[in-house]
Amino acid sequence: ASYDFTNVTTDHTISVTFKDVAAPVITLLGSETVNLLVDDPYTDDGATALDNLDGDLTSNIVTTGLPIDTSAEGTFTVYYNVTDAAGNAATQVTRTVIVSETPVVNYTITVSSGANGSISPAGPSVIVADGENQSFSINPESGFNVADVLVDG
């Protein structure tokens, strides 16, 4: 945005205010998907929330979908939401909890990233159920590009 004074023939004052429009970011702790057997106890790992101005908003996260009833099979969703002081809402983050009668086979994907970037979900490891899909977001810092992605090497 800009403002141009033209043909100035007297004193003027210009004052500018700025509005915070950056939403906080919620980061899930633990796995996005949790597999349990019927009657297994469930304790949620929670999430953290950071905002560019308000800082740590973890204590302000509103979590819904708890407690998880593990007495019968089912798929449950835990929702995490937070809003900063300026009213900017974070993108909702969810965790899926699957309760089943038979054990689910899980596989571990070991996750790491070099300096000057990040991978999400972050490691050191991510657990994925047999037959499920897992996507990773690879984000170089400003001024950097992804040089290489090494899988199973």
PDB file of C-alpha atoms in Angstrom:
ATOM      1  CA  ALA A   1       0.000   0.000   0.000  1.00  0.00           C
ATOM      2  CA  SER A   2       1.104   3.564  -0.519  1.00  0.00           C
ATOM      3  CA  TYR A   3      -0.149   7.119  -0.188  1.00  0.00           C
ATOM      4  CA  ASP A   4       1.051  10.021  -2.314  1.00  0.00           C
ATOM      5  CA  PHE A   5       0.858  13.650  -1.271  1.00  0.00           C
ATOM      6  CA  THR A   6       0.583  15.804  -4.387  1.00  0.00           C
ATOM      7  CA  ASN A   7       0.944  19.546  -4.772  1.00  0.00           C
ATOM      8  CA  VAL A   8       1.754  19.973  -1.050  1.00  0.00           C
ATOM      9  CA  THR A   9       1.024  23.547   0.099  1.00  0.00           C
ATOM     10  CA  THR A  10       0.558  23.030   3.862  1.00  0.00           C
ATOM     11  CA  ASP A  11       1.706  20.782   6.740  1.00  0.00           C
ATOM     12  CA  HIS A  12       0.210  17.286   6.933  1.00  0.00           C
ATOM     13  CA  THR A  13       0.305  14.303   9.270  1.00  0.00           C
ATOM     14  CA  ILE A  14       0.250  10.711   8.157  1.00  0.00           C
ATOM     15  CA  SER A  15      -0.225   7.876  10.617  1.00  0.00           C
ATOM     16  CA  VAL A  16      -0.368   4.171   9.872  1.00  0.00           C
ATOM     17  CA  THR A  17      -1.539   1.249  11.991  1.00  0.00           C
ATOM     18  CA  PHE A  18      -1.089  -2.430  11.168  1.00  0.00           C
ATOM     19  CA  LYS A  19      -3.291  -5.404  11.889  1.00  0.00           C
ATOM     20  CA  ASP A  20      -1.994  -8.839  12.846  1.00  0.00           C
ATOM     21  CA  VAL A  21      -3.306 -11.292  10.242  1.00  0.00           C
ATOM     22  CA  ALA A  22      -0.908 -14.197  10.886  1.00  0.00           C
ATOM     23  CA  ALA A  23      -2.654 -17.196  12.409  1.00  0.00           C
ATOM     24  CA  PRO A  24      -1.001 -19.259  15.134  1.00  0.00           C
ATOM     25  CA  VAL A  25       0.379 -22.681  14.194  1.00  0.00           C
ATOM     26  CA  ILE A  26      -0.640 -25.869  16.003  1.00  0.00           C
ATOM     27  CA  THR A  27       1.884 -28.723  16.064  1.00  0.00           C
ATOM     28  CA  LEU A  28       0.661 -32.178  16.987  1.00  0.00           C
ATOM     29  CA  LEU A  29       2.716 -34.056  19.587  1.00  0.00           C
ATOM     30  CA  GLY A  30       2.923 -37.760  18.842  1.00  0.00           C
ATOM     31  CA  SER A  31       1.365 -39.556  15.896  1.00  0.00           C
ATOM     32  CA  GLU A  32      -1.486 -38.348  13.705  1.00  0.00           C
ATOM     33  CA  THR A  33      -2.991 -41.843  13.915  1.00  0.00           C
ATOM     34  CA  VAL A  34      -3.057 -43.972  17.061  1.00  0.00           C
ATOM     35  CA  ASN A  35      -4.086 -47.638  16.965  1.00  0.00           C
ATOM     36  CA  LEU A  36      -5.363 -49.282  20.130  1.00  0.00           C
ATOM     37  CA  LEU A  37      -6.937 -52.572  21.115  1.00  0.00           C
ATOM     38  CA  VAL A  38     -10.314 -52.637  22.821  1.00  0.00           C
ATOM     39  CA  ASP A  39      -9.933 -51.682  26.506  1.00  0.00           C
ATOM     40  CA  ASP A  40      -6.409 -50.277  26.022  1.00  0.00           C
ATOM     41  CA  PRO A  41      -5.959 -47.058  27.987  1.00  0.00           C
ATOM     42  CA  TYR A  42      -5.584 -43.872  25.947  1.00  0.00           C
ATOM     43  CA  THR A  43      -3.771 -40.735  27.026  1.00  0.00           C
ATOM     44  CA  ASP A  44      -3.616 -38.005  24.431  1.00  0.00           C
ATOM     45  CA  ASP A  45      -0.152 -36.606  23.619  1.00  0.00           C
ATOM     46  CA  GLY A  46      -1.606 -33.145  23.014  1.00  0.00           C
ATOM     47  CA  ALA A  47      -0.253 -30.385  20.819  1.00  0.00           C
ATOM     48  CA  THR A  48       1.603 -27.088  21.011  1.00  0.00           C
ATOM     49  CA  ALA A  49       0.634 -23.727  19.544  1.00  0.00           C
ATOM     50  CA  LEU A  50       2.857 -20.791  18.644  1.00  0.00           C
ATOM     51  CA  ASP A  51       1.936 -17.332  17.381  1.00  0.00           C
ATOM     52  CA  ASN A  52       4.144 -14.680  15.797  1.00  0.00           C
ATOM     53  CA  LEU A  53       3.049 -12.025  18.345  1.00  0.00           C
ATOM     54  CA  ASP A  54       1.440 -13.847  21.267  1.00  0.00           C
ATOM     55  CA  GLY A  55       4.158 -16.505  21.495  1.00  0.00           C
ATOM     56  CA  ASP A  56       3.298 -19.799  23.173  1.00  0.00           C
ATOM     57  CA  LEU A  57      -0.479 -20.385  23.054  1.00  0.00           C
ATOM     58  CA  THR A  58      -0.338 -24.056  24.061  1.00  0.00           C
ATOM     59  CA  SER A  59      -2.385 -23.452  27.205  1.00  0.00           C
ATOM     60  CA  ASN A  60      -5.119 -21.835  25.056  1.00  0.00           C
ATOM     61  CA  ILE A  61      -5.648 -24.859  22.787  1.00  0.00           C
ATOM     62  CA  VAL A  62      -9.240 -26.079  22.843  1.00  0.00           C
ATOM     63  CA  THR A  63      -9.244 -29.869  22.522  1.00  0.00           C
ATOM     64  CA  THR A  64     -12.460 -31.712  21.680  1.00  0.00           C
ATOM     65  CA  GLY A  65     -13.225 -35.376  21.134  1.00  0.00           C
ATOM     66  CA  LEU A  66     -11.833 -36.558  24.451  1.00  0.00           C
ATOM     67  CA  PRO A  67     -12.035 -38.839  26.311  1.00  0.00           C
ATOM     68  CA  ILE A  68     -11.797 -41.736  23.860  1.00  0.00           C
ATOM     69  CA  ASP A  69     -14.093 -44.663  24.701  1.00  0.00           C
ATOM     70  CA  THR A  70     -11.886 -47.712  24.158  1.00  0.00           C
ATOM     71  CA  SER A  71     -14.504 -50.204  25.406  1.00  0.00           C
ATOM     72  CA  ALA A  72     -15.647 -50.954  21.829  1.00  0.00           C
ATOM     73  CA  GLU A  73     -14.258 -50.791  18.306  1.00  0.00           C
ATOM     74  CA  GLY A  74     -14.448 -47.491  16.523  1.00  0.00           C
ATOM     75  CA  THR A  75     -12.602 -44.635  14.889  1.00  0.00           C
ATOM     76  CA  PHE A  76     -12.436 -41.412  16.870  1.00  0.00           C
ATOM     77  CA  THR A  77     -11.123 -37.947  16.056  1.00  0.00           C
ATOM     78  CA  VAL A  78      -9.503 -35.529  18.479  1.00  0.00           C
ATOM     79  CA  TYR A  79      -9.620 -31.879  17.357  1.00  0.00           C
ATOM     80  CA  TYR A  80      -7.201 -29.096  18.345  1.00  0.00           C
ATOM     81  CA  ASN A  81      -8.032 -25.410  17.830  1.00  0.00           C
ATOM     82  CA  VAL A  82      -6.604 -22.106  19.010  1.00  0.00           C
ATOM     83  CA  THR A  83      -7.101 -18.408  18.274  1.00  0.00           C
ATOM     84  CA  ASP A  84      -4.630 -15.605  18.954  1.00  0.00           C
ATOM     85  CA  ALA A  85      -5.414 -12.294  20.675  1.00  0.00           C
ATOM     86  CA  ALA A  86      -6.126 -10.647  17.301  1.00  0.00           C
ATOM     87  CA  GLY A  87      -8.791 -13.260  16.530  1.00  0.00           C
ATOM     88  CA  ASN A  88      -6.745 -15.214  13.973  1.00  0.00           C
ATOM     89  CA  ALA A  89      -7.694 -18.909  14.104  1.00  0.00           C
ATOM     90  CA  ALA A  90      -5.080 -21.578  13.508  1.00  0.00           C
ATOM     91  CA  THR A  91      -5.725 -24.305  10.970  1.00  0.00           C
ATOM     92  CA  GLN A  92      -7.436 -27.084  12.895  1.00  0.00           C
ATOM     93  CA  VAL A  93      -5.243 -30.110  13.623  1.00  0.00           C
ATOM     94  CA  THR A  94      -6.664 -33.578  14.223  1.00  0.00           C
ATOM     95  CA  ARG A  95      -5.586 -36.954  15.540  1.00  0.00           C
ATOM     96  CA  THR A  96      -7.352 -40.175  14.575  1.00  0.00           C
ATOM     97  CA  VAL A  97      -7.659 -42.881  17.228  1.00  0.00           C
ATOM     98  CA  ILE A  98      -8.609 -46.332  15.931  1.00  0.00           C
ATOM     99  CA  VAL A  99      -9.814 -48.905  18.450  1.00  0.00           C
ATOM    100  CA  SER A 100      -9.979 -52.474  17.131  1.00  0.00           C
ATOM    101  CA  GLU A 101     -10.385 -56.051  18.366  1.00  0.00           C
ATOM    102  CA  THR A 102      -7.324 -57.343  16.533  1.00  0.00           C
ATOM    103  CA  PRO A 103      -3.833 -55.931  16.757  1.00  0.00           C
ATOM    104  CA  VAL A 104      -2.812 -53.541  14.015  1.00  0.00           C
ATOM    105  CA  VAL A 105       0.593 -54.044  12.452  1.00  0.00           C
ATOM    106  CA  ASN A 106       2.550 -50.801  12.538  1.00  0.00           C
ATOM    107  CA  TYR A 107       5.633 -49.732  10.657  1.00  0.00           C
ATOM    108  CA  THR A 108       8.116 -47.039  11.619  1.00  0.00           C
ATOM    109  CA  ILE A 109       9.326 -44.358   9.234  1.00  0.00           C
ATOM    110  CA  THR A 110      12.492 -42.749  10.566  1.00  0.00           C
ATOM    111  CA  VAL A 111      12.445 -39.020   9.817  1.00  0.00           C
ATOM    112  CA  SER A 112      15.291 -36.524   9.684  1.00  0.00           C
ATOM    113  CA  SER A 113      16.130 -33.279   7.944  1.00  0.00           C
ATOM    114  CA  GLY A 114      19.360 -31.394   7.527  1.00  0.00           C
ATOM    115  CA  ALA A 115      19.960 -27.785   8.450  1.00  0.00           C
ATOM    116  CA  ASN A 116      18.067 -24.989   6.706  1.00  0.00           C
ATOM    117  CA  GLY A 117      14.719 -26.697   6.403  1.00  0.00           C
ATOM    118  CA  SER A 118      12.216 -28.994   8.020  1.00  0.00           C
ATOM    119  CA  ILE A 119      10.080 -32.038   7.376  1.00  0.00           C
ATOM    120  CA  SER A 120       6.590 -32.498   8.769  1.00  0.00           C
ATOM    121  CA  PRO A 121       5.499 -34.533  10.552  1.00  0.00           C
ATOM    122  CA  ALA A 122       8.840 -34.312  12.299  1.00  0.00           C
ATOM    123  CA  GLY A 123      10.679 -37.306  13.702  1.00  0.00           C
ATOM    124  CA  PRO A 124      12.592 -38.948  15.012  1.00  0.00           C
ATOM    125  CA  SER A 125       9.975 -41.455  13.854  1.00  0.00           C
ATOM    126  CA  VAL A 126       6.418 -41.683  12.582  1.00  0.00           C
ATOM    127  CA  ILE A 127       4.314 -44.802  13.106  1.00  0.00           C
ATOM    128  CA  VAL A 128       2.141 -45.923  10.175  1.00  0.00           C
ATOM    129  CA  ALA A 129      -0.411 -48.752  10.282  1.00  0.00           C
ATOM    130  CA  ASP A 130      -0.122 -51.574   7.754  1.00  0.00           C
ATOM    131  CA  GLY A 131      -1.662 -50.516   4.446  1.00  0.00           C
ATOM    132  CA  GLU A 132      -2.095 -46.865   5.446  1.00  0.00           C
ATOM    133  CA  ASN A 133      -0.561 -43.862   3.668  1.00  0.00           C
ATOM    134  CA  GLN A 134       1.753 -41.255   5.138  1.00  0.00           C
ATOM    135  CA  SER A 135       2.637 -37.950   3.494  1.00  0.00           C
ATOM    136  CA  PHE A 136       5.497 -35.691   4.460  1.00  0.00           C
ATOM    137  CA  SER A 137       5.815 -31.978   3.790  1.00  0.00           C
ATOM    138  CA  ILE A 138       9.377 -30.861   3.036  1.00  0.00           C
ATOM    139  CA  ASN A 139       9.978 -27.140   3.636  1.00  0.00           C
ATOM    140  CA  PRO A 140      13.287 -25.419   2.867  1.00  0.00           C
ATOM    141  CA  GLU A 141      13.993 -22.159   4.685  1.00  0.00           C
ATOM    142  CA  SER A 142      13.996 -18.935   2.703  1.00  0.00           C
ATOM    143  CA  GLY A 143      16.960 -18.848   0.347  1.00  0.00           C
ATOM    144  CA  PHE A 144      17.288 -22.634   0.166  1.00  0.00           C
ATOM    145  CA  ASN A 145      15.932 -25.358  -2.126  1.00  0.00           C
ATOM    146  CA  VAL A 146      15.582 -29.076  -1.520  1.00  0.00           C
ATOM    147  CA  ALA A 147      18.900 -30.587  -2.653  1.00  0.00           C
ATOM    148  CA  ASP A 148      18.019 -34.261  -2.206  1.00  0.00           C
ATOM    149  CA  VAL A 149      15.383 -36.568  -0.757  1.00  0.00           C
ATOM    150  CA  LEU A 150      16.796 -39.955   0.209  1.00  0.00           C
ATOM    151  CA  VAL A 151      14.293 -42.763   0.789  1.00  0.00           C
ATOM    152  CA  ASP A 152      15.422 -46.176   2.049  1.00  0.00           C
ATOM    153  CA  GLY A 153      19.016 -45.383   1.163  1.00  0.00           C
TER     154      GLY A 153
END
